[in-house]
Amino acid sequence: MKKILITGGAGFIGSHVVRLFVSKYSDYQIFNLDALTYAGNLENLKDVQDAENYHFLKADITDDQQIDQLFVKHQFDAVIHLAAESHVDRSISDPLSFVKTNIIGTVNLLQAAKKHWGKDVEGKRFYHVSTDEVYGSLGEEGFFVETTSYDPKSPYSASKAASDHLVRAYANTYDLPVVLSNCSNNYGPNQFPEKLIPLCINNIKNEKPLPIYGEGLNIRDWLYVEDHARAIDLVFHKGKLSQTYNIGGHNEWTNIDLVKVLCDVVDKQLGRATGTAQKLITFVKDRAGHDMRYAIDASKIQNELGFKPSLQFEQGIEKTVKWYLENQDWLDNITSGNYQHYYDAQYKSR
Ligand code: NAD
Ligand code: DAU
């Protein structure tokens, strides 16, 4: 019976990974460790919370003693590390939280794994989940490959880059069995509605402006979140130690084109006339240091582990919009309190 620690399991991607592992691997005990920050929400896991192989641990990865004690108590065999401060805009206004959680928090987990696994690393694995943003920003041509030099440009991506380096340093220096992946933008159910796609769906529904930074020409490569969870399952079980796998959707969109598609899908699902939502598009002041283009070359994970996205973007977006429109309670519970303060501060000055 393997004991797997998944950090950040109450967040967007983490909740999909926890659900997949709890339902697919009844012979694993899954421990979801999460501090339940503004981005963590146990409602995301309502459907698996009573499963016999699921356990929730409320803990903060920046607290080294708490992490150490949990390793003593539960004797984890493996770690899948997703807990992070993940929103670029928040990293611009509050970089220190990103340094604490993404860098110090990651080192605390590495230290605990190193101490408790010692030399007996047979069957052990520390999987660090990271982002394509560590590679910086692309021009019109080219793709990020696993050997692309790191060139992070925001406090968020710099903190994730530092955590990636530390994970590799622990492998090199202490022979910790690690594996990493760097993924492009995810979309789908349960994403915190500060991020572009759920923010726009919610605003269209409520007939509020859709804030597009700059001219909306920045490009992102979008992957459906359940496909990312499947890729994480593959890398965790079949990825080679000390290797990095890039994960992407081969699905590049400028922000403005993406938002226009979203507008039309939401109009259709709400029974409104086509074009209604597009009138809400509002160009606002650009994000400071806004990366122009991300695009992943995912041939390594495809060739070595057989991973391919399962959904066409059109299907993924239809599914995503349907989920948010059918889960208004989930949105309402979040879009009060902290969210509203953040939203007002973020968009008032623009
Ligand atoms: P998220 O912000 O939705 O969730 C983060 C989770 O981590 C939350 O549940 C939060 O409560 C928890 N957390 C934050 N600080 C913590 C702390 N100090 N201790 C314990 N738990 C803490 O993030 P996400 O979008 O699901 O991203 C998950 C991971 O995947 C991150 O490491 C992120 O860098 C990476 N990633 C995200 C994307 C994306 O498009 N969202 C793409 C590539 C990689
Ligand atoms: O590339 C992977 C990354 O994708 C992850 O590492 C991050 O955790 C995740 O948040 C995401 O980062 P982005 O900054 O790309 O995501 P976001 O949804 O914040 O923004 C997507 C694009 O839309 C980006 O170019 C900024 C733009 N944008 C965003 C918001 C919130 C707007 O134009 N208006 C907005 O209001």
CSV table of C-alpha atoms and ligand atoms in Angstrom, one decimal:
chain,number,residue,atom,x,y,z
A,1,MET,CA,0.0,0.0,0.0
A,2,LYS,CA,1.8,3.1,-1.2
A,3,LYS,CA,1.3,6.4,0.7
A,4,ILE,CA,1.3,9.3,-1.7
A,5,LEU,CA,1.5,12.9,-0.5
A,6,ILE,CA,-0.1,15.4,-2.9
A,7,THR,CA,0.5,19.0,-2.0
A,8,GLY,CA,-1.9,21.7,-3.2
A,9,GLY,CA,-4.7,19.2,-3.7
A,10,ALA,CA,-7.5,21.6,-2.9
A,11,GLY,CA,-6.5,23.9,-5.7
A,12,PHE,CA,-7.4,23.9,-9.4
A,13,ILE,CA,-5.0,21.3,-10.9
A,14,GLY,CA,-4.3,19.5,-7.6
A,15,SER,CA,-8.0,18.7,-7.1
A,16,HIS,CA,-8.1,17.0,-10.5
A,17,VAL,CA,-4.9,15.1,-9.7
A,18,VAL,CA,-6.3,14.0,-6.3
A,19,ARG,CA,-9.6,12.8,-7.9
A,20,LEU,CA,-7.8,10.9,-10.6
A,21,PHE,CA,-5.4,9.1,-8.1
A,22,VAL,CA,-8.1,8.4,-5.5
A,23,SER,CA,-10.4,6.8,-8.0
A,24,LYS,CA,-7.9,5.1,-10.2
A,25,TYR,CA,-5.5,3.7,-7.5
A,26,SER,CA,-7.5,2.0,-4.7
A,27,ASP,CA,-4.2,0.4,-3.5
A,28,TYR,CA,-2.7,3.9,-2.8
A,29,GLN,CA,-3.4,6.0,0.3
A,30,ILE,CA,-3.7,9.6,-1.0
A,31,PHE,CA,-2.8,12.4,1.5
A,32,ASN,CA,-3.9,15.8,0.2
A,33,LEU,CA,-1.8,18.5,2.1
A,34,ASP,CA,-3.1,22.0,1.6
A,35,ALA,CA,-3.0,25.2,3.6
A,36,LEU,CA,-6.4,26.3,2.2
A,37,THR,CA,-5.3,29.7,1.1
A,38,TYR,CA,-7.7,31.9,-0.9
A,39,ALA,CA,-7.0,29.4,-3.8
A,40,GLY,CA,-7.7,26.2,-1.9
A,41,ASN,CA,-11.2,24.9,-1.7
A,42,LEU,CA,-12.3,21.6,-0.3
A,43,GLU,CA,-15.6,21.9,-2.2
A,44,ASN,CA,-13.5,20.9,-5.3
A,45,LEU,CA,-13.2,17.4,-3.8
A,46,LYS,CA,-16.7,16.8,-2.4
A,47,ASP,CA,-17.1,13.7,-4.6
A,48,VAL,CA,-14.0,11.9,-3.2
A,49,GLN,CA,-13.8,13.2,0.4
A,50,ASP,CA,-15.4,10.0,1.9
A,51,ALA,CA,-13.3,7.6,-0.1
A,52,GLU,CA,-11.4,5.2,2.2
A,53,ASN,CA,-8.1,5.9,0.5
A,54,TYR,CA,-8.4,9.7,0.8
A,55,HIS,CA,-7.0,11.8,3.7
A,56,PHE,CA,-6.9,15.6,4.1
A,57,LEU,CA,-4.0,17.3,6.0
A,58,LYS,CA,-4.4,21.0,6.6
A,59,ALA,CA,-0.8,22.2,6.7
A,60,ASP,CA,1.5,24.9,5.4
A,61,ILE,CA,4.6,23.9,3.4
A,62,THR,CA,6.4,27.0,4.7
A,63,ASP,CA,6.3,25.4,8.2
A,64,ASP,CA,9.3,23.1,8.2
A,65,GLN,CA,8.5,21.5,11.6
A,66,GLN,CA,4.9,20.7,10.6
A,67,ILE,CA,6.1,19.1,7.4
A,68,ASP,CA,8.7,17.1,9.2
A,69,GLN,CA,6.2,15.8,11.7
A,70,LEU,CA,3.8,14.7,9.0
A,71,PHE,CA,6.6,12.7,7.3
A,72,VAL,CA,7.3,11.0,10.7
A,73,LYS,CA,3.6,10.3,11.2
A,74,HIS,CA,2.6,9.1,7.8
A,75,GLN,CA,5.9,7.7,6.2
A,76,PHE,CA,5.1,8.9,2.7
A,77,ASP,CA,6.5,6.9,-0.1
A,78,ALA,CA,6.2,9.6,-2.7
A,79,VAL,CA,5.4,13.3,-3.1
A,80,ILE,CA,3.5,15.0,-6.0
A,81,HIS,CA,4.2,18.7,-5.3
A,82,LEU,CA,1.7,21.2,-6.7
A,83,ALA,CA,1.2,23.6,-3.8
A,84,ALA,CA,2.2,27.1,-4.9
A,85,GLU,CA,1.2,30.7,-5.1
A,86,SER,CA,0.2,30.5,-8.8
A,87,HIS,CA,-1.2,33.9,-10.0
A,88,VAL,CA,1.2,36.1,-11.9
A,89,ASP,CA,-0.8,39.3,-11.1
A,90,ARG,CA,-0.6,38.6,-7.3
A,91,SER,CA,3.1,38.0,-7.6
A,92,ILE,CA,3.5,41.5,-9.0
A,93,SER,CA,1.8,43.1,-5.9
A,94,ASP,CA,3.1,40.6,-3.3
A,95,PRO,CA,6.4,38.9,-4.4
A,96,LEU,CA,7.4,37.8,-0.9
A,97,SER,CA,4.5,35.3,-0.5
A,98,PHE,CA,5.7,33.6,-3.7
A,99,VAL,CA,9.3,33.4,-2.4
A,100,LYS,CA,8.0,31.9,0.9
A,101,THR,CA,5.6,29.3,-0.6
A,102,ASN,CA,7.2,28.4,-3.9
A,103,ILE,CA,10.9,28.5,-2.8
A,104,ILE,CA,11.1,27.9,0.9
A,105,GLY,CA,8.0,25.6,0.9
A,106,THR,CA,9.6,23.5,-1.8
A,107,VAL,CA,12.9,23.2,0.1
A,108,ASN,CA,11.0,22.2,3.3
A,109,LEU,CA,9.5,19.3,1.4
A,110,LEU,CA,12.8,18.4,-0.2
A,111,GLN,CA,14.5,18.4,3.2
A,112,ALA,CA,11.8,16.2,4.7
A,113,ALA,CA,12.0,13.7,1.9
A,114,LYS,CA,15.8,13.6,2.0
A,115,LYS,CA,15.8,13.1,5.8
A,116,HIS,CA,13.1,10.5,6.0
A,117,TRP,CA,14.0,8.5,2.9
A,118,GLY,CA,17.7,8.6,3.6
A,119,LYS,CA,19.6,6.2,1.4
A,120,ASP,CA,16.7,3.8,1.1
A,121,VAL,CA,15.1,5.4,-2.0
A,122,GLU,CA,13.9,2.2,-3.6
A,123,GLY,CA,10.3,3.0,-4.8
A,124,LYS,CA,10.5,6.6,-3.6
A,125,ARG,CA,9.8,9.5,-5.8
A,126,PHE,CA,9.6,13.3,-5.5
A,127,TYR,CA,7.6,14.8,-8.4
A,128,HIS,CA,7.7,18.5,-8.8
A,129,VAL,CA,5.0,20.1,-10.9
A,130,SER,CA,6.1,23.3,-12.6
A,131,THR,CA,5.3,25.7,-15.4
A,132,ASP,CA,6.4,26.7,-18.9
A,133,GLU,CA,6.8,30.3,-17.6
A,134,VAL,CA,10.3,29.4,-16.3
A,135,TYR,CA,11.5,29.6,-19.9
A,136,GLY,CA,10.5,33.2,-20.3
A,137,SER,CA,8.8,34.6,-23.3
A,138,LEU,CA,8.9,33.6,-27.0
A,139,GLY,CA,8.8,35.7,-30.1
A,140,GLU,CA,6.6,34.7,-33.1
A,141,GLU,CA,8.7,31.6,-33.8
A,142,GLY,CA,9.8,28.5,-31.9
A,143,PHE,CA,8.8,26.4,-28.9
A,144,PHE,CA,10.0,25.7,-25.4
A,145,VAL,CA,11.9,22.3,-25.2
A,146,GLU,CA,13.2,20.7,-22.1
A,147,THR,CA,16.7,22.1,-22.7
A,148,THR,CA,15.6,25.7,-23.3
A,149,SER,CA,17.5,28.0,-20.9
A,150,TYR,CA,15.6,29.4,-18.0
A,151,ASP,CA,14.7,33.1,-18.3
A,152,PRO,CA,11.9,33.8,-15.9
A,153,LYS,CA,10.5,37.3,-16.0
A,154,SER,CA,7.9,37.7,-13.3
A,155,PRO,CA,8.2,37.1,-9.5
A,156,TYR,CA,5.9,34.1,-10.0
A,157,SER,CA,8.0,32.5,-12.7
A,158,ALA,CA,11.3,33.4,-11.0
A,159,SER,CA,10.1,31.7,-7.8
A,160,LYS,CA,9.0,28.6,-9.8
A,161,ALA,CA,12.4,28.6,-11.6
A,162,ALA,CA,14.2,28.7,-8.3
A,163,SER,CA,12.1,25.8,-7.0
A,164,ASP,CA,12.9,23.7,-10.2
A,165,HIS,CA,16.7,24.4,-9.7
A,166,LEU,CA,16.5,23.3,-6.0
A,167,VAL,CA,14.7,20.1,-6.9
A,168,ARG,CA,17.4,19.3,-9.5
A,169,ALA,CA,20.1,20.3,-7.0
A,170,TYR,CA,18.7,17.8,-4.4
A,171,ALA,CA,18.9,15.1,-7.1
A,172,ASN,CA,22.4,15.9,-8.0
A,173,THR,CA,23.8,16.5,-4.5
A,174,TYR,CA,21.9,14.0,-2.4
A,175,ASP,CA,20.6,11.5,-5.0
A,176,LEU,CA,17.0,12.3,-4.2
A,177,PRO,CA,14.8,10.5,-6.8
A,178,VAL,CA,13.1,13.3,-8.5
A,179,VAL,CA,11.1,14.0,-11.7
A,180,LEU,CA,9.8,17.3,-13.0
A,181,SER,CA,7.3,18.5,-15.5
A,182,ASN,CA,6.7,22.0,-17.0
A,183,CYS,CA,3.2,22.6,-18.3
A,184,SER,CA,1.4,25.3,-20.3
A,185,ASN,CA,-1.8,27.2,-19.3
A,186,ASN,CA,-4.5,24.9,-18.0
A,187,TYR,CA,-8.3,25.5,-18.2
A,188,GLY,CA,-11.3,23.7,-17.0
A,189,PRO,CA,-13.6,23.3,-14.0
A,190,ASN,CA,-12.6,24.5,-10.5
A,191,GLN,CA,-10.1,27.2,-11.6
A,192,PHE,CA,-10.1,30.2,-9.3
A,193,PRO,CA,-12.0,33.0,-11.1
A,194,GLU,CA,-9.1,35.5,-11.0
A,195,LYS,CA,-7.6,33.6,-14.0
A,196,LEU,CA,-8.6,34.7,-17.5
A,197,ILE,CA,-11.1,32.0,-18.6
A,198,PRO,CA,-13.2,31.7,-15.4
A,199,LEU,CA,-13.0,35.4,-14.8
A,200,CYS,CA,-14.5,36.1,-18.3
A,201,ILE,CA,-17.2,33.4,-18.0
A,202,ASN,CA,-18.3,34.9,-14.7
A,203,ASN,CA,-18.2,38.4,-16.0
A,204,ILE,CA,-20.1,37.6,-19.2
A,205,LYS,CA,-22.8,35.9,-17.1
A,206,ASN,CA,-23.0,39.0,-14.9
A,207,GLU,CA,-22.8,41.4,-17.9
A,208,LYS,CA,-19.6,43.0,-16.5
A,209,PRO,CA,-16.6,44.3,-18.5
A,210,LEU,CA,-14.1,41.7,-19.8
A,211,PRO,CA,-10.6,43.2,-19.0
A,212,ILE,CA,-8.1,42.4,-21.7
A,213,TYR,CA,-4.6,43.5,-20.9
A,214,GLY,CA,-2.8,45.7,-23.5
A,215,GLU,CA,-4.0,44.8,-27.0
A,216,GLY,CA,-4.9,41.2,-26.2
A,217,LEU,CA,-2.2,39.9,-28.6
A,218,ASN,CA,-0.2,37.9,-26.0
A,219,ILE,CA,-0.3,34.2,-26.8
A,220,ARG,CA,-0.8,31.2,-24.5
A,221,ASP,CA,-0.9,27.4,-25.2
A,222,TRP,CA,-4.0,26.0,-23.5
A,223,LEU,CA,-4.5,22.4,-22.2
A,224,TYR,CA,-7.6,21.0,-20.6
A,225,VAL,CA,-6.9,20.4,-16.9
A,226,GLU,CA,-7.9,16.7,-16.9
A,227,ASP,CA,-5.4,16.1,-19.7
A,228,HIS,CA,-2.7,17.7,-17.5
A,229,ALA,CA,-3.8,15.3,-14.6
A,230,ARG,CA,-3.4,12.3,-17.0
A,231,ALA,CA,0.0,13.5,-18.0
A,232,ILE,CA,1.0,13.9,-14.3
A,233,ASP,CA,-0.1,10.3,-13.7
A,234,LEU,CA,2.1,9.1,-16.6
A,235,VAL,CA,5.1,11.1,-15.6
A,236,PHE,CA,4.7,10.0,-12.0
A,237,HIS,CA,4.6,6.3,-12.9
A,238,LYS,CA,6.7,6.1,-16.0
A,239,GLY,CA,8.9,9.2,-16.2
A,240,LYS,CA,12.6,8.6,-15.9
A,241,LEU,CA,14.3,9.8,-12.7
A,242,SER,CA,16.0,13.2,-12.9
A,243,GLN,CA,14.2,13.9,-16.2
A,244,THR,CA,11.9,16.8,-17.1
A,245,TYR,CA,8.9,16.5,-19.3
A,246,ASN,CA,7.3,19.5,-21.0
A,247,ILE,CA,3.5,19.2,-21.2
A,248,GLY,CA,1.4,21.3,-23.6
A,249,GLY,CA,-1.7,21.4,-25.7
A,250,HIS,CA,-0.3,22.5,-29.1
A,251,ASN,CA,-3.1,24.9,-28.9
A,252,GLU,CA,-2.0,28.6,-29.2
A,253,TRP,CA,-4.4,31.5,-28.9
A,254,THR,CA,-4.0,35.2,-28.6
A,255,ASN,CA,-6.0,36.4,-25.6
A,256,ILE,CA,-8.4,38.4,-27.7
A,257,ASP,CA,-9.2,35.5,-30.0
A,258,LEU,CA,-9.7,33.2,-27.1
A,259,VAL,CA,-12.0,35.6,-25.3
A,260,LYS,CA,-14.1,36.1,-28.5
A,261,VAL,CA,-14.6,32.3,-28.7
A,262,LEU,CA,-15.5,32.2,-25.1
A,263,CYS,CA,-18.0,35.1,-25.6
A,264,ASP,CA,-19.8,33.2,-28.4
A,265,VAL,CA,-19.9,29.9,-26.4
A,266,VAL,CA,-21.3,31.6,-23.3
A,267,ASP,CA,-23.9,33.5,-25.4
A,268,LYS,CA,-25.0,30.3,-27.0
A,269,GLN,CA,-25.3,28.4,-23.7
A,270,LEU,CA,-27.2,31.3,-22.1
A,271,GLY,CA,-29.5,31.6,-25.1
A,272,ARG,CA,-28.3,35.2,-25.8
A,273,ALA,CA,-27.9,36.6,-29.3
A,274,THR,CA,-24.4,36.0,-30.7
A,275,GLY,CA,-22.3,39.2,-30.3
A,276,THR,CA,-23.9,40.2,-26.9
A,277,ALA,CA,-20.9,39.2,-24.8
A,278,GLN,CA,-18.2,40.6,-27.2
A,279,LYS,CA,-19.6,44.1,-26.5
A,280,LEU,CA,-18.2,43.6,-22.9
A,281,ILE,CA,-14.6,43.4,-24.1
A,282,THR,CA,-12.6,46.2,-22.6
A,283,PHE,CA,-8.9,46.9,-23.2
A,284,VAL,CA,-7.2,47.8,-20.0
A,285,LYS,CA,-3.6,48.7,-18.8
A,286,ASP,CA,-1.2,45.9,-19.6
A,287,ARG,CA,0.3,43.5,-17.0
A,288,ALA,CA,3.7,44.8,-15.9
A,289,GLY,CA,6.4,42.8,-17.8
A,290,HIS,CA,3.7,40.8,-19.6
A,291,ASP,CA,5.3,37.7,-21.3
A,292,MET,CA,4.4,37.8,-25.0
A,293,ARG,CA,4.1,34.1,-26.1
A,294,TYR,CA,4.4,30.7,-24.5
A,295,ALA,CA,4.3,27.5,-26.6
A,296,ILE,CA,5.4,24.0,-25.6
A,297,ASP,CA,7.1,21.4,-27.7
A,298,ALA,CA,5.6,18.3,-26.1
A,299,SER,CA,7.3,15.7,-28.3
A,300,LYS,CA,9.3,14.2,-25.5
A,301,ILE,CA,6.3,13.2,-23.4
A,302,GLN,CA,4.5,12.1,-26.5
A,303,ASN,CA,7.3,9.9,-27.8
A,304,GLU,CA,8.6,8.5,-24.5
A,305,LEU,CA,5.3,8.2,-22.5
A,306,GLY,CA,2.7,8.2,-25.2
A,307,PHE,CA,0.9,11.3,-23.9
A,308,LYS,CA,-1.5,13.2,-26.2
A,309,PRO,CA,-4.3,15.7,-25.2
A,310,SER,CA,-7.6,13.9,-25.4
A,311,LEU,CA,-9.9,16.9,-26.1
A,312,GLN,CA,-10.1,19.3,-29.0
A,313,PHE,CA,-10.1,22.9,-27.7
A,314,GLU,CA,-13.7,23.5,-28.9
A,315,GLN,CA,-14.9,20.5,-26.9
A,316,GLY,CA,-12.9,21.6,-23.8
A,317,ILE,CA,-14.3,25.1,-23.9
A,318,GLU,CA,-17.9,23.9,-24.3
A,319,LYS,CA,-17.4,21.6,-21.3
A,320,THR,CA,-15.7,24.3,-19.3
A,321,VAL,CA,-18.4,26.9,-19.9
A,322,LYS,CA,-21.2,24.4,-19.1
A,323,TRP,CA,-19.5,23.5,-15.8
A,324,TYR,CA,-19.2,27.1,-14.6
A,325,LEU,CA,-22.8,27.9,-15.6
A,326,GLU,CA,-24.1,24.8,-13.9
A,327,ASN,CA,-22.0,25.4,-10.7
A,328,GLN,CA,-23.1,28.9,-9.8
A,329,ASP,CA,-23.0,28.0,-6.1
A,330,TRP,CA,-19.3,27.1,-6.4
A,331,LEU,CA,-18.6,30.5,-8.0
A,332,ASP,CA,-20.8,32.4,-5.5
A,333,ASN,CA,-19.0,30.9,-2.5
A,334,ILE,CA,-15.7,32.1,-3.9
A,335,THR,CA,-16.6,35.4,-5.5
A,336,SER,CA,-17.4,37.0,-2.1
A,337,GLY,CA,-15.0,38.1,0.5
A,338,ASN,CA,-11.3,38.0,-0.4
A,339,TYR,CA,-12.0,37.6,-4.1
A,340,GLN,CA,-14.1,40.8,-4.2
A,341,HIS,CA,-11.4,42.8,-2.4
A,342,TYR,CA,-8.7,41.5,-4.8
A,343,TYR,CA,-10.9,42.1,-7.9
A,344,ASP,CA,-11.7,45.7,-6.8
A,345,ALA,CA,-8.1,46.6,-6.2
A,346,GLN,CA,-6.8,44.9,-9.3
A,347,TYR,CA,-9.1,46.5,-11.8
A,348,LYS,CA,-10.0,49.8,-10.2
A,349,SER,CA,-6.6,51.4,-11.1
A,350,ARG,CA,-6.7,50.3,-14.7
B,1,NAD,P1,-3.9,27.1,-7.5
B,1,NAD,O1,-3.5,28.5,-7.1
B,1,NAD,O2,-5.3,26.9,-8.0
B,1,NAD,O3,-3.8,26.1,-6.2
B,1,NAD,C1,-2.7,26.2,-5.4
B,1,NAD,C2,-3.0,25.3,-4.1
B,1,NAD,O4,-1.9,25.4,-3.2
B,1,NAD,C3,-4.2,25.9,-3.3
B,1,NAD,O5,-5.0,24.8,-2.9
B,1,NAD,C4,-3.5,26.5,-2.1
B,1,NAD,O6,-4.4,26.5,-0.9
B,1,NAD,C5,-2.3,25.6,-1.9
B,1,NAD,N1,-1.2,26.3,-1.2
B,1,NAD,C6,-0.8,27.6,-1.5
B,1,NAD,N2,0.2,27.9,-0.6
B,1,NAD,C7,0.3,26.9,0.2
B,1,NAD,C8,1.2,26.6,1.3
B,1,NAD,N3,2.1,27.5,1.8
B,1,NAD,N4,1.1,25.4,1.9
B,1,NAD,C9,0.2,24.5,1.5
B,1,NAD,N5,-0.6,24.7,0.5
B,1,NAD,C10,-0.6,25.9,-0.2
B,1,NAD,O7,-2.8,26.6,-8.5
B,1,NAD,P2,-3.0,25.7,-9.8
B,1,NAD,O8,-3.3,26.5,-10.9
B,1,NAD,O9,-3.8,24.5,-9.5
B,1,NAD,O10,-1.4,25.3,-9.9
B,1,NAD,C11,-0.9,24.1,-9.3
B,1,NAD,C12,0.5,23.9,-9.6
B,1,NAD,O11,0.7,23.7,-11.0
B,1,NAD,C13,1.4,25.1,-9.2
B,1,NAD,O12,2.7,24.6,-8.8
B,1,NAD,C14,1.6,25.9,-10.5
B,1,NAD,O13,2.8,26.6,-10.6
B,1,NAD,C15,1.6,24.7,-11.5
B,1,NAD,N6,1.1,25.1,-12.9
B,1,NAD,C16,-0.1,25.7,-13.1
B,1,NAD,C17,-0.6,25.9,-14.4
B,1,NAD,C18,-1.9,26.6,-14.6
B,1,NAD,O14,-2.2,26.9,-15.7
B,1,NAD,N7,-2.7,26.9,-13.6
B,1,NAD,C19,0.2,25.6,-15.5
B,1,NAD,C20,1.4,24.9,-15.2
B,1,NAD,C21,1.9,24.7,-13.9
B,2,DAU,O1,1.7,29.1,-18.5
B,2,DAU,C1,1.4,28.5,-17.3
B,2,DAU,C2,0.8,29.5,-16.3
B,2,DAU,O2,-0.5,29.9,-16.8
B,2,DAU,C3,0.8,29.0,-14.9
B,2,DAU,O3,2.1,28.7,-14.4
B,2,DAU,C4,0.1,30.0,-14.0
B,2,DAU,O4,0.0,29.4,-12.7
B,2,DAU,C5,-1.3,30.3,-14.5
B,2,DAU,O5,-1.9,31.3,-13.7
B,2,DAU,C6,-1.2,30.8,-15.9
B,2,DAU,O6,-0.5,32.1,-16.0
B,2,DAU,P1,-1.0,33.2,-17.0
B,2,DAU,O7,-0.5,34.5,-16.4
B,2,DAU,O8,-0.8,32.9,-18.4
B,2,DAU,O9,-2.6,33.1,-16.7
B,2,DAU,P2,-3.8,34.2,-16.5
B,2,DAU,O10,-5.1,33.4,-16.6
B,2,DAU,O11,-3.6,35.1,-15.4
B,2,DAU,O12,-3.7,35.0,-17.8
B,2,DAU,C7,-3.8,34.5,-19.1
B,2,DAU,C8,-3.5,35.6,-20.1
B,2,DAU,O13,-4.6,36.5,-20.1
B,2,DAU,C9,-2.2,36.4,-19.8
B,2,DAU,O14,-1.6,36.8,-21.1
B,2,DAU,C10,-2.8,37.6,-19.1
B,2,DAU,C11,-4.1,37.8,-19.7
B,2,DAU,N1,-5.2,38.4,-18.9
B,2,DAU,C12,-5.4,37.9,-17.6
B,2,DAU,C13,-6.3,38.4,-16.8
B,2,DAU,C14,-6.5,37.8,-15.4
B,2,DAU,C15,-5.9,39.5,-19.3
B,2,DAU,O15,-5.8,39.9,-20.4
B,2,DAU,N2,-6.9,40.0,-18.5
B,2,DAU,C16,-7.1,39.5,-17.2
B,2,DAU,O16,-8.0,40.0,-16.5
